[in-house]
């Protein structure tokens, strides 16, 4: 068999491959050295390796200059609306679909898929509460003389008062009540029917509700008996009757509004009236009482004020008498008199003494003699008188305390709100949703002799404020306001403001030297009281009379109040001035009436007078009419109290007259002007 020979290529294949590879590497290296420049990237720029350090140093110097620049050019900041982002996140859905794929609705006990603390699930809505208005409305008219100091302290009040003193003012107060049970029912109600999946308001949203504002409207009786258009009742100048400014604050925190309203419940719900003017340091006229306590309450409140002053005086007097009964402090015993006393002329014994004993009792003195057993001890007599006075004063104090208790029970604990030491409503308000809350509105823009009726509503802290994502589309506007207004209440019963002038026919005659004459009394309100004047009228005369009241210019109450203060002697009588007051009513005719036409019981009252008022109505008046007695008695008592104030005398306590509040509608028993 022939021997096969190995080809040289096969024999040297590995050496050939190694040599070719080496040649290629040497070629690449030569190409890199000969044809490619060595460069590096510094920032965004490619530079030769030799210049790399130079470029880095230049960039460092630039950065150092920028750092040390005191006013560098800043980039424009992109505005970010944090509130919009928050509201969008709050109102937006948790997921792209109404429910997550793995079923959040299946885990309600964990609170997953619900609004924190509310239990409102995705796809459900809460209603906007429809809250009824307050109830139990009662309106009452008042007359008062406002202190001049109030004008300085409350800008804007001067526009509602006479330009010059006395600052007599008519007003109407309206009382209303919030029923907690009805309010709670409205806040927890759920609409019935419809396709919506309703949920009631969560309790944390409404359980701390507060009243933010109280609003009232009035209507005035027209000449034809109809009611005019409703007009808003203005707020009292200088009084905090609402939290409107806070409620209008952008990005309001509803919790802050609740807190502020809770701290101002008294000012919002029961704004206090202004202080009455003072005469000799004592407020003039009757105090203000709530409308539900008017009528007898006005007289009772004044009697209560006087009784409390009397009780203070009795208590002071009793303490003084008790102190007088205390035994005197221990004194040193008297020295023993000399055996024979001194001379008779000097009060000693001896020849001049008739009182016996050594050293005392002569005709002119002698203090060392034995007491006369038939002469009573002067200290014992004094102590006996003190004990009797003490017993009398204690009995009087008991009667005063009893009467104070009776009046407080009749007034339901209400005290005058214009006392010098501030409002006396003082009662701590219970939460709005517990019991019954009473509120008041005062209207100082009424006109004398007019008749009005009122309605009231109030604003709550809105429980759905900022929660529009949980409301239906048509209800979402309600979530933008922090206040939730209730419905209007029903209209109150009409209330008539007392007129400028009352007049009464007191006597009339068809004959005499001057012909037919009618005598009248007129009453006008000045300085806290009704002041009386008289006049004799003949046919064609206008009703008038001259009244007398304190002469205090400009500053009003303070001038007179200071007359009895500051250590100066109190004057015996306050200066007074006279004023002629008129009523737009004219005497037409005085005539005799036959006995048969005068009616049963007319008797001697056969003369009557005809008057014509400003509206053209003819009015028939008879003297001594029984229908006028109650009103006339009230006005006479007020006039007498005013005269006593002029003389500096104490006003008496009178029995409370029956009947409703003054000016509660109708003819009121007398002619008005």
XYZ file of C-alpha atoms in Angstrom:
673
model
C 0.000 0.000 0.000
C 1.362 3.373 -1.014
C 2.211 6.039 1.624
C 0.050 9.239 1.455
C 1.853 12.555 1.793
C 0.461 15.652 3.830
C -0.023 18.782 1.845
C 2.093 21.747 3.074
C -0.970 24.006 3.556
C -2.579 21.523 5.819
C 0.636 21.074 7.664
C 1.063 24.871 8.318
C -2.644 26.027 8.607
C -2.384 27.220 12.209
C 0.734 29.229 11.548
C -0.841 30.849 8.518
C -4.000 31.866 10.532
C -1.931 33.353 13.340
C 0.132 35.358 10.887
C -2.919 36.760 9.083
C -4.478 37.863 12.395
C -1.291 39.572 13.437
C -1.128 41.466 10.181
C -4.723 42.682 10.553
C -4.103 43.953 14.099
C -0.981 45.785 12.999
C -2.972 47.330 10.153
C -5.763 48.557 12.436
C -3.255 49.997 14.871
C -1.453 51.786 12.073
C -4.747 53.144 10.771
C -5.730 54.478 14.248
C -2.336 56.151 14.590
C -2.227 57.527 11.124
C -5.785 58.449 10.205
C -7.974 58.857 13.452
C -7.635 61.837 15.917
C -8.033 60.972 19.653
C -11.048 62.898 21.060
C -13.156 62.798 24.271
C -16.687 64.170 25.063
C -16.816 66.963 27.658
C -20.459 67.843 28.377
C -22.019 67.769 24.931
C -18.821 68.659 23.064
C -16.114 66.359 21.665
C -12.593 67.685 22.091
C -9.128 66.239 21.521
C -7.657 64.457 24.453
C -4.996 67.096 24.716
C -7.614 69.822 25.224
C -9.902 67.929 27.605
C -8.463 69.437 30.791
C -8.601 72.925 29.294
C -12.321 72.623 28.508
C -13.165 71.255 31.971
C -11.296 74.146 33.635
C -13.216 76.654 31.509
C -16.557 75.097 32.463
C -15.614 75.195 36.147
C -14.807 78.896 35.972
C -18.175 79.561 34.349
C -20.020 77.699 37.120
C -18.036 79.550 39.787
C -19.058 82.913 38.253
C -22.709 81.849 38.217
C -22.601 80.762 41.862
C -21.090 84.067 42.998
C -23.539 86.179 40.918
C -25.774 88.151 43.340
C -28.594 88.668 40.822
C -28.625 85.657 38.525
C -31.174 85.286 35.776
C -33.682 82.798 37.140
C -35.792 80.530 34.984
C -39.493 81.372 34.730
C -41.480 79.474 37.380
C -44.480 77.553 36.164
C -47.596 78.427 38.273
C -49.155 75.603 40.246
C -52.817 75.754 41.419
C -52.633 73.715 44.617
C -56.289 74.227 45.500
C -57.493 73.137 42.055
C -55.291 70.075 42.238
C -56.623 69.225 45.703
C -60.272 69.753 44.747
C -59.766 67.753 41.566
C -58.256 64.915 43.499
C -61.008 65.082 46.137
C -63.840 65.135 43.618
C -62.285 62.780 41.120
C -62.845 59.064 41.018
C -60.558 56.712 42.886
C -60.201 54.525 39.811
C -61.088 54.790 36.105
C -64.118 52.576 36.662
C -66.923 52.879 39.285
C -65.495 49.894 41.144
C -62.150 48.139 41.155
C -61.833 44.754 39.462
C -61.220 42.929 42.707
C -64.406 44.276 44.349
C -64.029 47.065 46.903
C -67.799 46.959 47.563
C -67.366 43.554 49.091
C -65.330 44.970 52.003
C -67.473 47.717 53.605
C -66.472 46.710 57.099
C -62.909 47.824 56.317
C -64.048 51.196 55.023
C -62.448 50.486 51.645
C -64.070 52.267 48.715
C -65.820 54.898 50.894
C -65.217 58.529 51.858
C -63.376 58.665 55.158
C -65.791 58.966 58.074
C -68.822 59.201 55.824
C -69.560 55.788 54.489
C -70.554 57.275 51.095
C -69.704 54.698 48.444
C -68.817 55.326 44.841
C -71.903 56.033 42.750
C -73.990 57.259 45.702
C -75.202 60.809 46.413
C -76.069 62.829 49.519
C -78.968 65.333 49.498
C -78.762 69.062 50.093
C -80.824 69.566 53.306
C -84.064 71.524 53.026
C -84.290 73.186 56.463
C -87.605 74.733 57.589
C -87.682 78.273 58.892
C -88.037 79.174 62.588
C -91.415 79.213 64.277
C -93.191 80.880 67.193
C -92.800 84.391 65.791
C -93.915 87.298 67.928
C -93.318 90.971 67.207
C -93.626 93.827 69.699
C -93.162 97.595 69.438
C -91.088 99.658 71.882
C -90.209 103.282 72.598
C -86.928 104.245 74.230
C -84.497 107.131 74.557
C -81.023 105.993 73.498
C -77.936 107.247 75.320
C -75.817 109.762 73.408
C -72.722 107.718 74.309
C -74.007 104.908 72.063
C -73.820 107.205 69.038
C -70.095 107.755 69.601
C -69.432 104.038 70.070
C -71.505 102.749 67.127
C -70.833 104.552 63.816
C -73.911 104.604 61.633
C -76.382 104.733 64.510
C -76.762 108.497 64.128
C -78.533 107.961 60.797
C -81.383 106.185 62.579
C -81.855 108.755 65.367
C -83.001 112.370 65.588
C -80.209 114.803 64.746
C -80.545 116.482 68.159
C -81.386 115.090 71.575
C -83.364 113.637 73.076
C -82.655 110.573 70.939
C -86.145 109.084 71.209
C -86.586 106.019 69.045
C -89.374 103.636 68.093
C -88.428 100.078 67.213
C -89.907 96.639 66.689
C -88.324 93.464 68.059
C -89.140 90.080 66.543
C -88.720 86.861 68.489
C -88.453 83.432 66.829
C -87.610 79.901 67.927
C -85.581 77.062 66.403
C -87.024 73.609 67.090
C -84.072 71.237 67.495
C -86.152 68.178 66.700
C -87.410 69.603 63.392
C -83.899 70.767 62.476
C -82.406 67.348 63.203
C -85.108 65.667 61.104
C -84.302 67.962 58.162
C -80.562 67.270 58.363
C -81.009 63.486 58.469
C -83.792 63.169 55.861
C -83.238 61.109 52.694
C -85.201 61.858 49.507
C -87.745 59.241 48.498
C -88.115 57.835 44.994
C -86.039 58.456 41.901
C -83.231 56.369 40.472
C -80.482 57.910 42.589
C -78.739 55.802 45.185
C -79.202 58.205 48.148
C -77.332 58.160 51.421
C -78.168 60.407 54.426
C -75.701 63.076 55.484
C -73.023 61.545 57.721
C -73.482 62.697 61.304
C -70.003 64.295 61.632
C -71.000 66.718 58.865
C -73.965 68.266 60.715
C -73.792 67.410 64.419
C -71.878 70.642 65.257
C -74.014 72.961 63.117
C -74.040 76.625 64.140
C -76.105 79.665 63.154
C -74.012 82.074 61.094
C -76.565 84.784 60.362
C -80.170 85.787 61.052
C -82.190 87.715 58.481
C -85.649 89.318 58.600
C -88.057 90.941 56.182
C -91.079 93.122 56.850
C -94.206 94.289 55.079
C -96.079 97.521 55.791
C -99.865 97.815 55.856
C -101.106 100.020 53.012
C -103.968 102.516 53.136
C -106.305 100.021 51.421
C -105.528 97.325 53.997
C -103.219 95.268 51.777
C -99.577 94.493 52.531
C -96.762 96.151 50.616
C -93.659 94.549 49.137
C -91.279 92.702 51.450
C -88.229 94.761 52.493
C -85.093 93.576 54.262
C -84.556 94.639 57.885
C -81.141 96.262 58.329
C -78.590 95.145 60.899
C -77.933 97.119 64.067
C -74.939 99.464 63.661
C -72.042 98.370 65.822
C -73.504 94.955 66.604
C -72.100 91.639 65.381
C -75.220 90.117 63.876
C -73.468 87.812 61.428
C -70.224 86.304 60.241
C -70.665 87.328 56.616
C -67.105 88.625 56.199
C -65.610 85.358 57.385
C -68.035 83.336 55.273
C -66.955 85.323 52.196
C -63.254 84.542 52.738
C -61.722 82.622 49.799
C -60.591 79.097 50.610
C -62.595 79.156 53.856
C -62.040 76.455 56.425
C -65.585 75.422 57.443
C -64.254 74.273 60.815
C -63.020 77.787 61.544
C -66.442 79.199 60.621
C -68.121 76.781 63.054
C -65.693 77.734 65.807
C -66.212 81.466 65.282
C -69.998 81.084 65.170
C -70.003 79.033 68.375
C -68.082 81.787 70.156
C -70.520 84.472 68.981
C -73.857 82.741 69.550
C -75.112 85.521 71.823
C -74.223 88.287 69.367
C -75.624 86.448 66.356
C -78.841 85.092 67.861
C -79.628 87.785 70.436
C -77.996 91.108 69.593
C -78.323 93.445 72.563
C -80.098 96.759 72.235
C -78.449 100.054 73.056
C -78.244 101.595 76.513
C -81.051 103.919 77.530
C -80.322 107.530 78.397
C -79.746 108.322 82.076
C -81.186 110.976 84.348
C -79.484 111.418 87.737
C -77.545 108.217 87.083
C -80.716 106.191 86.516
C -81.917 104.974 83.139
C -85.100 106.632 81.954
C -88.189 104.834 80.741
C -89.046 101.164 80.801
C -86.414 98.511 80.099
C -86.497 96.277 77.051
C -87.882 92.780 77.552
C -88.296 90.007 74.952
C -91.462 90.244 72.845
C -92.916 87.200 74.581
C -92.718 89.128 77.875
C -94.160 92.427 76.682
C -97.340 93.951 78.051
C -97.243 93.094 81.713
C -93.581 92.214 81.260
C -92.579 95.835 80.698
C -94.061 96.935 84.003
C -92.821 93.797 85.757
C -89.273 94.316 84.532
C -89.220 97.880 85.861
C -90.680 96.730 89.185
C -88.031 93.996 89.338
C -85.303 96.576 88.794
C -86.622 98.747 91.640
C -87.051 95.754 93.944
C -83.465 94.691 93.404
C -82.260 98.177 94.293
C -84.473 98.120 97.391
C -83.122 94.711 98.355
C -79.548 95.991 98.142
C -80.434 98.931 100.407
C -82.239 96.666 102.921
C -79.341 94.238 103.028
C -76.906 97.083 103.717
C -79.178 98.459 106.449
C -79.588 95.062 108.124
C -75.846 94.515 108.226
C -75.432 97.927 109.891
C -78.075 97.126 112.532
C -76.522 93.721 113.235
C -73.161 95.392 113.747
C -74.755 97.871 116.177
C -76.003 94.955 118.307
C -72.519 93.603 118.779
C -71.219 94.133 122.351
C -68.805 97.056 122.711
C -65.111 96.271 123.041
C -63.813 95.562 126.553
C -62.930 98.795 128.361
C -60.759 99.482 131.424
C -62.823 99.518 134.652
C -63.357 103.022 136.122
C -61.098 104.121 138.969
C -62.455 104.000 142.478
C -63.771 107.455 143.507
C -62.187 109.141 146.551
C -63.908 108.424 149.887
C -65.364 111.907 150.310
C -65.505 112.940 146.683
C -64.627 116.400 145.507
C -66.404 119.632 145.989
C -70.123 119.829 145.428
C -69.810 122.465 142.763
C -67.452 120.274 140.789
C -69.697 117.267 140.924
C -68.268 115.778 144.118
C -70.074 114.571 147.202
C -69.708 116.182 150.567
C -72.102 118.979 151.196
C -73.204 119.491 147.619
C -73.975 115.885 146.758
C -77.563 114.637 146.796
C -77.004 111.389 145.104
C -75.508 109.684 148.084
C -72.360 107.722 148.260
C -68.919 108.975 148.574
C -67.911 111.020 145.602
C -70.873 111.431 143.393
C -74.261 112.561 142.479
C -74.540 116.244 143.395
C -77.038 118.633 141.804
C -74.617 119.456 139.021
C -73.094 116.124 138.354
C -71.322 113.466 140.195
C -70.808 110.363 138.047
C -69.776 108.058 140.792
C -73.143 107.593 142.456
C -75.261 104.419 142.335
C -77.759 104.206 139.379
C -81.355 105.105 140.004
C -83.365 101.835 140.014
C -86.403 103.688 138.608
C -84.491 105.055 135.560
C -84.179 102.681 132.528
C -80.756 101.978 131.046
C -80.297 104.155 127.928
C -78.183 101.507 126.170
C -80.875 98.923 126.739
C -83.440 101.280 125.221
C -81.188 101.865 122.208
C -80.610 98.145 121.745
C -84.336 97.501 121.942
C -84.998 100.071 119.231
C -82.284 98.504 117.051
C -83.822 95.044 117.509
C -87.234 96.332 116.461
C -85.762 98.046 113.394
C -83.854 94.887 112.551
C -87.007 92.784 112.762
C -88.931 95.264 110.603
C -86.210 95.356 107.950
C -85.882 91.580 107.893
C -89.616 91.228 107.384
C -89.488 93.782 104.581
C -86.551 91.924 103.021
C -88.580 88.724 103.107
C -91.489 90.409 101.328
C -89.136 91.877 98.722
C -87.500 88.477 98.103
C -90.923 86.872 97.722
C -92.022 89.479 95.191
C -88.735 89.188 93.267
C -89.275 85.439 93.011
C -92.837 85.944 91.760
C -91.752 88.401 89.076
C -88.840 86.259 87.927
C -91.223 83.314 87.612
C -93.650 85.423 85.568
C -90.881 86.683 83.314
C -89.463 83.213 82.878
C -86.093 84.348 84.198
C -85.694 87.022 81.516
C -84.015 90.162 82.770
C -83.731 93.527 81.007
C -81.008 93.395 78.390
C -79.938 96.998 78.613
C -78.740 96.970 82.202
C -75.641 99.102 82.863
C -73.491 96.025 83.429
C -74.307 94.612 79.997
C -76.734 92.136 78.529
C -78.346 89.852 81.056
C -79.387 87.056 78.745
C -76.150 85.487 79.919
C -77.544 81.966 79.800
C -75.115 79.532 78.277
C -76.557 78.485 74.937
C -77.237 74.790 74.562
C -76.077 73.251 71.282
C -78.365 74.118 68.413
C -79.625 70.552 68.070
C -80.638 70.276 71.735
C -83.847 71.835 73.040
C -85.216 75.125 71.718
C -83.111 78.132 70.706
C -84.583 81.642 70.879
C -83.426 84.413 68.539
C -84.238 88.132 68.234
C -84.147 90.700 65.462
C -84.456 94.459 66.104
C -85.845 96.861 63.492
C -84.919 100.510 64.161
C -86.145 101.856 60.820
C -89.886 101.728 61.544
C -92.109 104.808 61.398
C -94.453 105.968 64.137
C -98.105 105.049 63.734
C -97.412 102.425 61.033
C -98.377 98.752 61.082
C -95.992 95.951 60.098
C -95.600 92.194 59.954
C -92.359 90.189 59.847
C -90.807 86.896 58.779
C -87.412 85.444 59.725
C -84.875 82.925 58.437
C -81.337 81.982 59.453
C -78.184 80.553 57.865
C -76.451 77.405 59.123
C -72.906 76.258 58.565
C -73.309 74.296 55.320
C -72.762 70.537 55.917
C -72.101 69.874 52.188
C -69.667 72.773 51.702
C -66.743 71.666 49.485
C -68.290 68.233 48.801
C -69.702 68.804 45.315
C -68.354 65.441 44.118
C -70.946 63.735 46.329
C -73.896 65.776 45.030
C -75.966 65.425 41.899
C -74.925 67.671 39.041
C -77.870 70.036 39.566
C -77.117 70.335 43.315
C -73.390 71.038 43.115
C -73.751 74.819 43.268
C -74.941 74.375 46.877
C -71.499 73.088 47.844
C -69.800 76.362 46.882
C -71.348 78.449 49.694
C -70.364 77.983 53.367
C -73.841 79.128 54.506
C -77.017 77.090 54.133
C -80.132 79.281 54.400
C -83.346 77.933 55.861
C -86.790 78.589 54.421
C -88.654 81.730 55.496
C -90.900 81.481 58.523
C -94.595 82.290 58.422
C -95.514 85.971 58.747
C -95.981 87.263 62.285
C -99.155 88.814 63.584
C -99.366 92.540 62.713
C -97.775 94.977 65.145
C -98.530 98.709 65.252
C -95.859 101.186 66.285
C -97.128 103.736 68.786
C -97.953 107.124 67.223
C -96.215 110.454 67.680
C -99.171 111.903 69.594
C -102.182 110.529 71.450
C -105.100 112.820 72.269
C -108.202 112.485 74.435
C -111.295 114.650 74.657
C -111.722 115.531 78.337
C -114.562 118.084 78.240
C -116.757 119.833 75.675
C -119.285 122.645 75.750
C -121.525 124.135 73.080
C -122.109 127.461 74.849
C -120.173 130.029 76.817
C -118.420 133.335 76.323
C -116.190 131.862 73.598
C -118.796 129.653 71.977
C -118.210 125.925 71.436
C -115.065 124.657 73.173
C -113.453 121.208 73.392
C -110.765 120.532 76.016
C -108.168 117.891 75.086
C -105.174 116.179 76.622
C -102.259 115.300 74.335
C -99.390 112.904 75.076
C -96.034 112.852 73.278
C -93.008 110.638 74.041
C -89.933 112.574 75.172
C -86.978 111.509 77.281
C -88.222 108.020 78.127
C -91.788 108.920 79.124
C -95.080 110.110 77.722
C -95.406 113.821 78.532
C -98.836 115.410 78.894
C -100.119 118.715 77.621
C -103.592 120.317 77.537
C -105.410 122.785 75.327
C -108.871 124.283 74.719
C -109.888 124.036 71.081
C -112.520 125.863 69.081
C -113.892 124.612 65.749
C -111.171 124.874 63.116
C -108.281 124.552 65.614
C -105.569 121.939 65.199
C -105.072 119.473 68.067
C -102.083 120.605 70.104
C -100.709 120.921 73.620
C -97.610 122.028 75.504
C -95.458 119.331 77.136
C -92.530 119.604 79.563
C -89.383 117.432 79.575
C -85.692 117.643 80.648
C -83.716 120.448 79.044
C -80.553 118.678 77.912
C -78.828 119.901 74.782
C -76.801 117.910 72.308
C -75.003 115.363 74.424
C -78.259 114.283 76.026
C -78.158 111.765 78.821
C -74.597 112.298 79.993
C -75.114 115.978 80.841
C -77.977 115.181 83.160
C -76.473 111.965 84.472
C -73.382 113.813 85.666
C -75.343 116.431 87.592
C -75.632 114.028 90.482
C -72.148 112.554 90.220
C -68.587 113.553 90.820
C -69.117 114.722 94.371
C -71.252 117.721 93.401
C -74.465 118.304 95.275
C -77.374 116.735 93.448
C -79.782 119.403 92.187
C -83.262 119.468 93.633
C -84.825 119.572 90.210
C -83.625 118.944 86.672
C -84.032 121.855 84.311
C -87.021 121.456 82.047
C -88.219 123.058 78.860
C -91.581 123.295 77.166
C -92.461 122.257 73.628
C -95.665 122.652 71.678
C -96.653 119.380 70.013
C -99.233 119.050 67.249
C -101.351 116.426 65.627
C -102.690 116.793 62.090
C -106.273 116.574 63.303
C -108.737 119.457 63.443
C -111.844 120.110 65.536
C -114.884 120.412 63.279
C -117.918 120.649 65.505
C -119.107 120.416 69.119
C -122.761 119.488 69.509
C -125.354 118.362 72.027
C -126.808 114.855 71.731
C -130.383 114.144 72.872
C -130.573 111.785 75.821
C -132.393 109.181 73.744
C -129.549 109.165 71.197
C -126.784 109.108 73.757
C -127.512 105.483 74.630
C -127.949 103.617 77.877
C -125.678 104.893 80.613
C -124.846 108.099 78.773
C -126.345 110.162 81.573
C -124.705 113.560 81.733
C -122.430 112.845 78.733
C -124.604 114.514 76.105
C -121.866 116.541 74.384
C -119.722 115.129 71.621
C -117.117 116.514 69.231
C -116.235 115.757 65.629
C -112.630 115.803 64.423
C -111.092 115.360 60.973
C -107.719 113.650 60.619
C -104.988 113.983 57.992
C -106.560 111.240 55.849
C -109.855 113.125 55.673
C -111.710 110.789 58.015
C -114.285 112.293 60.368
C -113.842 111.021 63.919
C -116.450 111.139 66.659
C -115.201 111.677 70.208
C -117.020 111.663 73.536
C -115.541 112.724 76.851
C -114.816 110.196 79.599
C -115.127 107.145 77.342
C -114.544 103.845 79.130
C -112.839 102.355 76.080
C -109.963 104.820 76.557
C -109.413 104.182 80.242
C -106.706 101.516 80.037
C -104.558 103.367 77.497
C -105.050 106.700 79.214
C -104.106 105.220 82.596
C -100.863 103.874 81.141
C -99.982 107.229 79.611
C -100.867 109.098 82.810
C -98.641 106.782 84.855
C -95.779 107.298 82.416
C -96.250 111.083 82.606
C -96.253 110.959 86.425
C -93.012 108.925 86.439
C -91.410 111.456 84.116
C -92.425 114.328 86.407
C -90.959 112.525 89.409
C -87.684 112.115 87.551
C -87.666 115.844 86.918
C -88.118 116.455 90.644
C -85.651 113.737 91.645
C -88.297 111.604 93.374
C -88.515 107.812 93.527
C -90.972 106.208 91.186
C -93.672 104.122 92.924
C -94.391 100.489 92.172
C -97.779 100.019 90.594
C -99.946 96.967 90.033
C -99.444 95.499 86.598
C -102.288 96.426 84.217
C -103.906 93.626 82.232
C -103.672 93.392 78.467
C -101.107 92.969 75.761
C -98.089 95.042 74.835
C -98.460 98.714 74.033
C -99.095 99.377 70.386
C -100.205 95.828 69.557
C -102.590 96.888 66.843
C -106.054 98.317 66.498
C -107.199 101.704 67.689
C -105.407 101.192 71.028
C -108.123 102.926 72.976
C -107.357 106.453 71.858
C -106.680 108.681 68.893
C -103.233 108.441 67.372
C -101.145 110.915 65.479
